[in-house]
Amino acid sequence: MRPNPITQDLVLIGGGHSHAIALRKFGMNPVPGVRLTLITDVTDTPYSGMLPGYVAGLYGFDDCHIDLRPLANFAGARLVVDQAIGLDLQNNRVICAHRPAIAFDLLSIDIGSTPTAASVPGAAEYAIPVKPISQFLSRWDALVETLTQQAGDRQNARSGRSLSLGIVGGGTGGVELALAVQSRMQQIGKQSGVFLPDPTLHLFQRGHELMPERRPWVRRKMQRILANRGVQLHLNQAVSDVGEDWVQCESGLKVACDALFWVTQAAAAPWLGKSGLATCDRGFIQVNDWLQSTSHPQVFAAGDVATMVNHPRPKAGVFAVRQGKPLYANLRRALQQQPLRPFVPQKEFLILIGLGDRTAVASRGAIGLGAAAWIWQWKDRVDRAFMDQFAQLKPMEAGMENGAIASSKKSIITSPLTMPCAGCGSKVGSSVLARSLARLRQELGGLERDDILIGLDAPDDAAVITVPAGQVMVQTVDYFRALVNDPFVFGQIAATHALGDLFAMGATPQSALAIATLPYATEAKHEELLYQLLAGAVTVLTQAGAVLIGGHTSEGSDLSFGLACNGLAEPQHLLRKSGMNPGDVLILTKPLGTGTLFAADMQLKAKGRWIEAAIQSMLTSNQTAAALLRTYRATACTDITGFGLVGHLNEMLHASQVAAAIALSALPLLDGARDTLHQGIVSSLHPQNLQAATQIQNLTSITARSVFPILCDPQTCGGLLASIPAETASECLTALRTHGYPHSQAIGRVLPRQADRLSITVVP
């Protein structure tokens, strides 16, 4: 039974609270035929309700961040890690910063807001904006680490002056942040075991009172608490200038500040107004009661980035959370061409304000309570319950990849089409291919070389290439199912992986043929998917100096892609698996762990930041590394791929008729690989690779080690393993680390063969 073909694209820009809720609901009840895509520049989205608690040191990073990668996987959504910088609403495309535009039929935007600091001289250079929150947290963590180190220096701590910090903005966010910062600074002093002068904290507010958006009881209560905590309040003080370590106000007041946080009125991303969407006077997207753009019905928006024209409300996380369910419902109804339903946000709402010391204040309307520990416990339970719904996810059922989703629930497919037979080889139509290639030429170029006599520019049945005199043709092929759901990144990964064999043999890439299997979809969806896939591959080929000269496309249940790559080399300069000499040092250029990490990713047990780091490692080309290895007289080389480290090392040992010793502790591991191995998560190919471990001489003594499976972990776009003469190994490592391979490591040595046995010894 074939899955439902892809007929519509729903694209979400931003991983805010509303979109997180919508993704979870789409995962629980998908719409057949709809391909879901999330575009976000951060994969860990902070929950604003717990941000002050994180600043105060009451929560860890994972406690207060929604990991968008497993959430997107659960929803069956493609995750595109990039920044949206514009919209082409005429052609329904999202313009991204670092990749081709992404097409949509229906679009939703939830990207939050940013503080308005640009109008104050020096603020952009010296102040720390609280939004985007992800950037603020990285700056905050760096500041805390610096202050902790300074506090740990007892001599410096005793002689140091009192730290002075400032916060600009006396709304609810600024007040809650002030209390959290003050609490964290006191913690640092206590934990150091050294008497430190209490930090001076200044809060600057343009108006005559704090929290003007709240009721009088809350304003008076919070002002008393701040005063009792020793926070210096500067009311009716508009900041006019900011320096590296000072703040100047319009009144002439000048205050020394070692660090300044900017928590003023929120502003919208400038590109929203430039896109043609109807916006309010502050630049936020105007939406109707259905959370739909008032100017473009194919666009929805929620959270801080949206302004409901009939129900204006403050920019607060509580409304973003409340908009999640109605946004999901109306997106679903719009996809199914059903009438939309209005959403009316409440006027009065409960606010729970944490005070940074495990107490909190509660307020709704004119009623207020606290400060009290039980209110903090109440707030903590509410916040953790919200976060738990994104952490307790189960893997999707089989057949739910790439948006081609089969559901037992009734739903309407708005664009039915006849499923193709296999008599044509399941080929994708020629018009789809022609349009995709034309767009590649127009937008990317890089499809021509002088030694390609017949390539994509000619309608012949095959490509024709020339081999220069004195050189040989080196060929390799790779093809596999998508391990990431972003087709552009998958194209990059597939090309990087395929080219790895050429680099391992010392060849220079020349050309490539592509083969792609696309999931069942309409012609328009096939065209867009094929373009994204080939665009990713062509960017990598172009960087390597190679061109795409042809290929083949077909349809199937899953997205798969591969390349047959051609390279040129001088025969005498080829690198082989044979040639290792006793005494050579074994050098590995990249960390291991893609097998276990992506196995964990399929089970929704890998953190998004682990996968992002793995992808960055995978996209690091081996081209420069191969050149450096040749410079330092590599005697043998291979790339670590599907057979794992031990499997590929075995091939080298047999080809060279030598043995080897490697150090388990010296092996570089990708972030998170140690954690997933500790959970017992291994790739489906691991059991086959384990057979090569029989060559390990002391196998029984090391199998109990938790990282032992890394020896048999299959790699995608793995690093190069080379044997280097001992006299050049140290310089080689330095050069590798300097030129983009920071995890390069000497992992062992080549030994003479032992009698008739070619063995591997692994030391802890």
CSV table of C-alpha atoms in Angstrom, one decimal, residues 137-522:
chain,number,residue,atom,x,y,z
A,137,LEU,CA,21.5,33.4,27.6
A,138,SER,CA,24.8,32.7,25.9
A,139,ARG,CA,26.0,36.2,27.0
A,140,TRP,CA,24.6,35.6,30.5
A,141,ASP,CA,26.3,32.2,30.8
A,142,ALA,CA,29.6,33.7,29.8
A,143,LEU,CA,29.2,36.5,32.3
A,144,VAL,CA,28.4,34.1,35.1
A,145,GLU,CA,31.4,31.9,34.2
A,146,THR,CA,33.7,35.0,34.4
A,147,LEU,CA,32.3,36.2,37.7
A,148,THR,CA,32.6,32.6,39.1
A,149,GLN,CA,36.2,32.4,38.2
A,150,GLN,CA,36.9,35.8,39.6
A,151,ALA,CA,35.1,34.9,42.9
A,152,GLY,CA,37.2,31.7,43.0
A,153,ASP,CA,40.4,33.8,43.0
A,154,ARG,CA,40.5,34.5,46.7
A,155,GLN,CA,43.1,37.2,46.5
A,156,ASN,CA,41.3,39.0,43.7
A,157,ALA,CA,38.0,38.6,45.5
A,158,ARG,CA,39.2,40.2,48.7
A,159,SER,CA,40.7,43.2,46.9
A,160,GLY,CA,38.0,43.6,44.2
A,161,ARG,CA,35.4,46.4,44.2
A,162,SER,CA,31.7,45.8,44.3
A,163,LEU,CA,30.3,44.7,40.9
A,164,SER,CA,27.8,47.1,39.3
A,165,LEU,CA,25.1,45.8,37.0
A,166,GLY,CA,22.3,47.7,35.2
A,167,ILE,CA,19.0,46.8,33.7
A,168,VAL,CA,17.2,49.2,31.4
A,169,GLY,CA,13.4,48.6,31.4
A,170,GLY,CA,11.1,48.6,34.3
A,171,GLY,CA,8.3,46.4,33.0
A,172,THR,CA,7.5,43.0,34.3
A,173,GLY,CA,10.4,41.4,32.4
A,174,GLY,CA,12.9,43.9,33.7
A,175,VAL,CA,11.7,43.6,37.3
A,176,GLU,CA,11.7,39.8,37.3
A,177,LEU,CA,15.1,39.8,35.7
A,178,ALA,CA,16.5,42.2,38.3
A,179,LEU,CA,15.5,39.9,41.1
A,180,ALA,CA,16.9,36.9,39.3
A,181,VAL,CA,20.2,38.6,38.6
A,182,GLN,CA,20.5,39.9,42.2
A,183,SER,CA,19.8,36.4,43.6
A,184,ARG,CA,22.4,34.7,41.3
A,185,MET,CA,25.1,37.2,42.1
A,186,GLN,CA,24.6,36.5,45.8
A,187,GLN,CA,24.8,32.8,45.1
A,188,ILE,CA,28.2,33.2,43.4
A,189,GLY,CA,29.6,35.0,46.4
A,190,LYS,CA,28.4,32.3,48.8
A,191,GLN,CA,29.5,29.4,46.7
A,192,SER,CA,33.0,30.8,46.4
A,193,GLY,CA,33.5,30.6,50.2
A,194,VAL,CA,34.9,34.1,50.2
A,195,PHE,CA,33.3,37.3,51.5
A,196,LEU,CA,32.4,39.4,48.4
A,197,PRO,CA,30.9,42.8,48.4
A,198,ASP,CA,27.3,42.6,47.4
A,199,PRO,CA,26.8,43.6,43.8
A,200,THR,CA,25.1,46.9,43.1
A,201,LEU,CA,22.1,46.5,40.8
A,202,HIS,CA,20.6,49.5,39.0
A,203,LEU,CA,17.1,49.5,37.4
A,204,PHE,CA,16.4,52.3,35.0
A,205,GLN,CA,12.8,53.1,34.1
A,206,ARG,CA,11.7,55.9,31.7
A,207,GLY,CA,8.3,56.3,33.4
A,208,HIS,CA,7.5,57.3,37.0
A,209,GLU,CA,6.5,53.8,38.1
A,210,LEU,CA,7.4,50.2,37.5
A,211,MET,CA,5.4,47.7,35.6
A,212,PRO,CA,2.9,50.2,34.1
A,213,GLU,CA,1.0,47.4,32.4
A,214,ARG,CA,0.1,45.8,35.7
A,215,ARG,CA,-2.4,46.7,38.4
A,216,PRO,CA,-1.5,49.1,41.3
A,217,TRP,CA,-1.2,46.3,43.9
A,218,VAL,CA,1.5,44.5,41.9
A,219,ARG,CA,3.4,47.6,41.1
A,220,ARG,CA,3.6,48.7,44.7
A,221,LYS,CA,4.4,45.2,45.9
A,222,MET,CA,7.3,44.7,43.5
A,223,GLN,CA,8.7,48.2,44.2
A,224,ARG,CA,8.9,47.4,47.9
A,225,ILE,CA,10.5,44.0,47.3
A,226,LEU,CA,13.2,45.6,45.0
A,227,ALA,CA,13.9,48.3,47.6
A,228,ASN,CA,14.2,45.7,50.3
A,229,ARG,CA,16.7,43.7,48.2
A,230,GLY,CA,18.9,46.7,47.7
A,231,VAL,CA,18.1,47.3,44.0
A,232,GLN,CA,18.8,50.9,43.1
A,233,LEU,CA,15.7,52.2,41.3
A,234,HIS,CA,16.1,55.1,38.9
A,235,LEU,CA,12.5,56.2,38.0
A,236,ASN,CA,11.8,58.9,35.4
A,237,GLN,CA,15.3,58.3,34.0
A,238,ALA,CA,15.5,57.8,30.3
A,239,VAL,CA,18.8,56.3,29.2
A,240,SER,CA,20.4,58.6,26.5
A,241,ASP,CA,23.9,57.1,26.1
A,242,VAL,CA,25.7,53.9,26.9
A,243,GLY,CA,29.5,53.3,27.2
A,244,GLU,CA,31.6,50.3,27.8
A,245,ASP,CA,31.2,50.6,31.6
A,246,TRP,CA,28.7,53.4,32.2
A,247,VAL,CA,25.2,54.5,31.5
A,248,GLN,CA,24.1,58.2,30.9
A,249,CYS,CA,20.5,59.4,31.4
A,250,GLU,CA,18.8,62.5,29.9
A,251,SER,CA,18.7,64.1,33.3
A,252,GLY,CA,22.5,64.0,33.5
A,253,LEU,CA,22.7,61.0,35.8
A,254,LYS,CA,25.7,58.9,35.0
A,255,VAL,CA,26.1,55.4,36.6
A,256,ALA,CA,29.0,53.0,36.4
A,257,CYS,CA,27.9,49.6,35.0
A,258,ASP,CA,30.1,46.5,34.4
A,259,ALA,CA,27.3,44.9,32.4
A,260,LEU,CA,24.0,46.4,31.2
A,261,PHE,CA,20.9,44.4,30.2
A,262,TRP,CA,18.3,45.8,27.8
A,263,VAL,CA,14.7,44.9,28.5
A,264,THR,CA,12.7,47.7,26.8
A,265,GLN,CA,9.6,47.6,24.7
A,266,ALA,CA,9.6,44.9,22.1
A,267,ALA,CA,10.0,45.5,18.4
A,268,ALA,CA,9.3,43.4,15.3
A,269,ALA,CA,11.8,42.0,12.8
A,270,PRO,CA,12.3,44.6,10.0
A,271,TRP,CA,11.8,42.1,7.2
A,272,LEU,CA,8.2,41.5,8.1
A,273,GLY,CA,7.1,45.0,7.0
A,274,LYS,CA,9.2,44.8,3.9
A,275,SER,CA,7.6,41.6,2.9
A,276,GLY,CA,4.3,43.3,2.1
A,277,LEU,CA,2.3,41.9,5.1
A,278,ALA,CA,0.0,44.3,6.8
A,279,THR,CA,1.7,45.4,10.0
A,280,CYS,CA,0.8,47.7,12.9
A,281,ASP,CA,2.6,51.0,13.6
A,282,ARG,CA,5.3,49.0,15.6
A,283,GLY,CA,5.9,46.5,12.7
A,284,PHE,CA,4.0,43.5,14.1
A,285,ILE,CA,1.9,41.4,11.8
A,286,GLN,CA,-1.8,42.3,11.9
A,287,VAL,CA,-4.0,39.3,12.3
A,288,ASN,CA,-7.8,38.8,12.5
A,289,ASP,CA,-9.7,36.7,15.0
A,290,TRP,CA,-8.6,33.5,13.2
A,291,LEU,CA,-4.9,34.4,13.7
A,292,GLN,CA,-4.7,35.0,10.0
A,293,SER,CA,-2.9,37.9,8.2
A,294,THR,CA,-5.4,40.7,7.4
A,295,SER,CA,-3.6,41.2,4.0
A,296,HIS,CA,-2.5,37.7,3.0
A,297,PRO,CA,-4.9,34.8,3.9
A,298,GLN,CA,-2.2,32.2,3.2
A,299,VAL,CA,-0.2,33.5,6.2
A,300,PHE,CA,-0.9,33.0,9.9
A,301,ALA,CA,0.9,34.5,12.9
A,302,ALA,CA,0.9,34.1,16.7
A,303,GLY,CA,2.9,35.1,19.8
A,304,ASP,CA,4.7,38.4,20.2
A,305,VAL,CA,5.1,38.8,16.4
A,306,ALA,CA,1.3,39.1,15.9
A,307,THR,CA,-1.1,41.8,16.8
A,308,MET,CA,-4.8,40.9,16.9
A,309,VAL,CA,-6.5,43.9,15.4
A,310,ASN,CA,-9.8,43.3,17.3
A,311,HIS,CA,-8.2,42.2,20.6
A,312,PRO,CA,-4.9,43.9,21.2
A,313,ARG,CA,-3.0,42.4,24.2
A,314,PRO,CA,0.4,43.0,25.9
A,315,LYS,CA,3.4,41.1,24.5
A,316,ALA,CA,3.5,38.3,27.0
A,317,GLY,CA,4.2,34.6,26.9
A,318,VAL,CA,0.9,33.7,28.4
A,319,PHE,CA,-0.9,34.7,25.2
A,320,ALA,CA,1.6,32.8,23.0
A,321,VAL,CA,0.8,29.7,25.0
A,322,ARG,CA,-3.0,30.3,24.8
A,323,GLN,CA,-2.8,30.8,21.0
A,324,GLY,CA,-1.1,27.5,20.3
A,325,LYS,CA,-4.3,25.4,20.2
A,326,PRO,CA,-6.5,27.7,18.1
A,327,LEU,CA,-3.5,28.3,15.8
A,328,TYR,CA,-3.2,24.6,15.2
A,329,ALA,CA,-6.9,24.2,14.8
A,330,ASN,CA,-7.2,26.9,12.1
A,331,LEU,CA,-4.1,25.8,10.3
A,332,ARG,CA,-5.6,22.3,10.1
A,333,ARG,CA,-8.9,23.7,8.9
A,334,ALA,CA,-7.3,25.9,6.3
A,335,LEU,CA,-5.4,22.9,4.9
A,336,GLN,CA,-8.6,21.0,4.7
A,337,GLN,CA,-10.6,23.9,3.3
A,338,GLN,CA,-12.9,24.1,6.2
A,339,PRO,CA,-14.3,27.2,7.9
A,340,LEU,CA,-12.0,28.8,10.4
A,341,ARG,CA,-13.0,29.5,14.0
A,342,PRO,CA,-12.4,32.7,15.9
A,343,PHE,CA,-10.2,33.0,19.0
A,344,VAL,CA,-10.8,35.7,21.6
A,345,PRO,CA,-8.0,36.0,24.2
A,346,GLN,CA,-9.0,36.6,27.8
A,347,LYS,CA,-8.7,40.2,29.2
A,348,GLU,CA,-7.7,39.2,32.7
A,349,PHE,CA,-5.1,36.6,33.3
A,350,LEU,CA,-3.1,35.1,36.1
A,351,ILE,CA,0.5,36.2,36.5
A,352,LEU,CA,3.0,34.4,38.7
A,353,ILE,CA,6.2,36.5,39.2
A,354,GLY,CA,9.3,34.6,40.5
A,355,LEU,CA,11.5,36.6,42.9
A,356,GLY,CA,14.7,34.6,42.3
A,357,ASP,CA,14.7,33.0,45.8
A,358,ARG,CA,12.1,30.3,45.4
A,359,THR,CA,9.3,32.6,46.4
A,360,ALA,CA,6.8,34.3,44.0
A,361,VAL,CA,3.9,36.7,43.8
A,362,ALA,CA,0.5,35.9,42.3
A,363,SER,CA,-1.9,38.4,40.7
A,364,ARG,CA,-5.0,38.4,38.7
A,365,GLY,CA,-6.9,41.6,38.1
A,366,ALA,CA,-7.1,43.5,41.4
A,367,ILE,CA,-6.3,40.5,43.5
A,368,GLY,CA,-2.8,39.7,44.6
A,369,LEU,CA,-1.0,37.3,46.9
A,370,GLY,CA,2.6,36.8,48.2
A,371,ALA,CA,5.4,36.8,48.3
A,372,ALA,CA,5.3,33.2,49.4
A,373,ALA,CA,7.2,29.9,48.8
A,374,TRP,CA,4.0,28.0,48.0
A,375,ILE,CA,3.3,30.3,45.1
A,376,TRP,CA,6.7,29.6,43.7
A,377,GLN,CA,6.0,25.9,44.1
A,378,TRP,CA,2.7,26.4,42.3
A,379,LYS,CA,4.4,28.3,39.5
A,380,ASP,CA,7.2,25.6,39.3
A,381,ARG,CA,4.6,22.8,38.9
A,382,VAL,CA,2.7,24.8,36.2
A,383,ASP,CA,5.9,25.5,34.2
A,384,ARG,CA,7.3,22.0,34.5
A,385,ALA,CA,4.0,20.5,33.4
A,386,PHE,CA,4.1,22.7,30.3
A,387,MET,CA,7.6,21.6,29.5
A,388,ASP,CA,6.9,17.9,30.2
A,389,GLN,CA,4.6,17.7,27.2
A,390,PHE,CA,7.5,18.3,24.9
A,391,ALA,CA,9.9,16.0,26.7
A,392,GLN,CA,7.7,12.9,26.9
A,393,LEU,CA,7.5,12.1,23.2
A,394,LYS,CA,7.4,8.7,21.5
A,395,PRO,CA,8.8,7.9,18.1
A,396,MET,CA,6.5,8.2,15.1
A,397,GLU,CA,5.1,5.0,13.6
A,398,ALA,CA,6.6,3.6,10.5
A,399,GLY,CA,5.5,5.2,7.3
A,400,MET,CA,5.2,8.7,8.7
A,401,GLU,CA,8.4,10.2,7.3
A,402,ASN,CA,8.7,13.1,4.8
A,403,GLY,CA,5.1,14.1,5.3
A,404,ALA,CA,3.7,11.1,3.4
A,405,ILE,CA,1.6,10.2,6.4
A,406,ALA,CA,-1.0,7.5,6.7
A,407,SER,CA,-3.6,8.2,9.4
A,408,SER,CA,-6.5,6.2,10.7
A,409,LYS,CA,-8.4,9.4,11.3
A,410,LYS,CA,-10.6,10.8,8.6
A,411,SER,CA,-9.3,13.8,6.8
A,412,ILE,CA,-9.7,15.6,3.5
A,413,ILE,CA,-7.0,15.6,0.8
A,414,THR,CA,-7.6,18.7,-1.2
A,415,SER,CA,-5.5,17.8,-4.3
A,416,PRO,CA,-6.0,14.1,-5.1
A,417,LEU,CA,-3.9,12.6,-7.9
A,418,THR,CA,-3.5,9.3,-9.6
A,419,MET,CA,-0.7,7.2,-8.3
A,420,PRO,CA,1.9,6.2,-10.9
A,421,CYS,CA,2.6,2.6,-11.9
A,422,ALA,CA,6.1,1.2,-11.8
A,423,GLY,CA,6.2,0.3,-15.6
A,424,CYS,CA,8.1,3.5,-16.3
A,425,GLY,CA,10.7,2.7,-13.8
A,426,SER,CA,8.9,5.0,-11.4
A,427,LYS,CA,10.6,7.9,-13.0
A,428,VAL,CA,9.9,11.5,-12.2
A,429,GLY,CA,8.6,13.4,-15.2
A,430,SER,CA,11.0,15.1,-17.6
A,431,SER,CA,9.4,18.5,-17.1
A,432,VAL,CA,10.0,18.3,-13.3
A,433,LEU,CA,13.7,17.5,-13.9
A,434,ALA,CA,14.1,20.2,-16.6
A,435,ARG,CA,12.6,23.0,-14.4
A,436,SER,CA,14.7,21.9,-11.4
A,437,LEU,CA,17.9,22.0,-13.4
A,438,ALA,CA,17.0,25.3,-15.0
A,439,ARG,CA,16.5,26.8,-11.6
A,440,LEU,CA,19.9,25.3,-10.5
A,441,ARG,CA,21.7,27.0,-13.4
A,442,GLN,CA,19.9,30.3,-12.8
A,443,GLU,CA,20.4,30.5,-9.0
A,444,LEU,CA,23.6,28.5,-8.3
A,445,GLY,CA,25.6,28.1,-11.5
A,446,GLY,CA,28.7,25.9,-11.1
A,447,LEU,CA,27.6,23.2,-13.6
A,448,GLU,CA,30.3,23.5,-16.2
A,449,ARG,CA,33.9,22.4,-16.7
A,450,ASP,CA,36.1,22.4,-19.8
A,451,ASP,CA,36.8,18.7,-19.5
A,452,ILE,CA,33.1,17.8,-19.6
A,453,LEU,CA,32.4,17.4,-23.3
A,454,ILE,CA,28.7,16.5,-22.8
A,455,GLY,CA,26.9,17.2,-19.6
A,456,LEU,CA,23.7,18.7,-18.3
A,457,ASP,CA,23.6,21.4,-21.1
A,458,ALA,CA,23.1,18.7,-23.8
A,459,PRO,CA,20.0,16.4,-24.3
A,460,ASP,CA,22.2,13.3,-25.0
A,461,ASP,CA,21.7,9.9,-23.4
A,462,ALA,CA,24.9,10.0,-21.4
A,463,ALA,CA,27.6,12.4,-20.2
A,464,VAL,CA,31.0,12.4,-21.9
A,465,ILE,CA,34.2,13.4,-20.0
A,466,THR,CA,37.9,13.5,-20.8
A,467,VAL,CA,40.8,12.2,-18.8
A,468,PRO,CA,44.0,14.3,-19.1
A,469,ALA,CA,47.1,12.6,-20.2
A,470,GLY,CA,49.1,11.1,-17.3
A,471,GLN,CA,46.1,10.9,-15.0
A,472,VAL,CA,43.7,8.2,-14.0
A,473,MET,CA,40.0,8.3,-13.3
A,474,VAL,CA,39.0,7.4,-9.7
A,475,GLN,CA,35.3,6.4,-9.3
A,476,THR,CA,33.0,5.8,-6.3
A,477,VAL,CA,29.3,5.6,-5.6
A,478,ASP,CA,27.1,6.1,-2.5
A,479,TYR,CA,23.4,6.0,-2.1
A,480,PHE,CA,21.3,6.0,1.1
A,481,ARG,CA,18.0,6.9,2.7
A,482,ALA,CA,17.6,10.4,4.2
A,483,LEU,CA,18.9,10.6,7.7
A,484,VAL,CA,17.9,14.3,8.1
A,485,ASN,CA,14.6,15.6,6.9
A,486,ASP,CA,15.9,18.9,5.4
A,487,PRO,CA,16.5,18.0,1.7
A,488,PHE,CA,19.0,20.8,1.2
A,489,VAL,CA,21.2,19.6,4.1
A,490,PHE,CA,20.6,15.9,3.1
A,491,GLY,CA,22.0,16.8,-0.4
A,492,GLN,CA,25.0,18.4,1.2
A,493,ILE,CA,25.6,15.4,3.5
A,494,ALA,CA,25.2,12.9,0.6
A,495,ALA,CA,27.7,14.8,-1.6
A,496,THR,CA,30.2,15.2,1.3
A,497,HIS,CA,29.9,11.5,2.1
A,498,ALA,CA,30.4,10.4,-1.6
A,499,LEU,CA,33.4,12.7,-2.2
A,500,GLY,CA,35.1,11.3,0.9
A,501,ASP,CA,36.3,8.2,-1.0
A,502,LEU,CA,38.0,10.4,-3.6
A,503,PHE,CA,39.8,12.5,-1.0
A,504,ALA,CA,40.9,9.3,0.9
A,505,MET,CA,42.6,8.1,-2.3
A,506,GLY,CA,44.2,11.5,-3.0
A,507,ALA,CA,42.0,12.3,-6.0
A,508,THR,CA,40.7,15.7,-7.1
A,509,PRO,CA,36.9,15.6,-7.7
A,510,GLN,CA,35.8,16.3,-11.3
A,511,SER,CA,32.2,15.3,-11.9
A,512,ALA,CA,29.2,13.5,-10.4
A,513,LEU,CA,26.0,11.7,-11.4
A,514,ALA,CA,23.1,11.9,-9.0
A,515,ILE,CA,20.4,9.3,-8.3
A,516,ALA,CA,17.3,10.4,-6.3
A,517,THR,CA,14.2,8.6,-5.1
A,518,LEU,CA,11.5,11.1,-4.2
A,519,PRO,CA,8.5,10.4,-2.0
A,520,TYR,CA,5.1,10.3,-3.8
A,521,ALA,CA,3.9,13.9,-4.4
A,522,THR,CA,2.3,16.2,-7.0
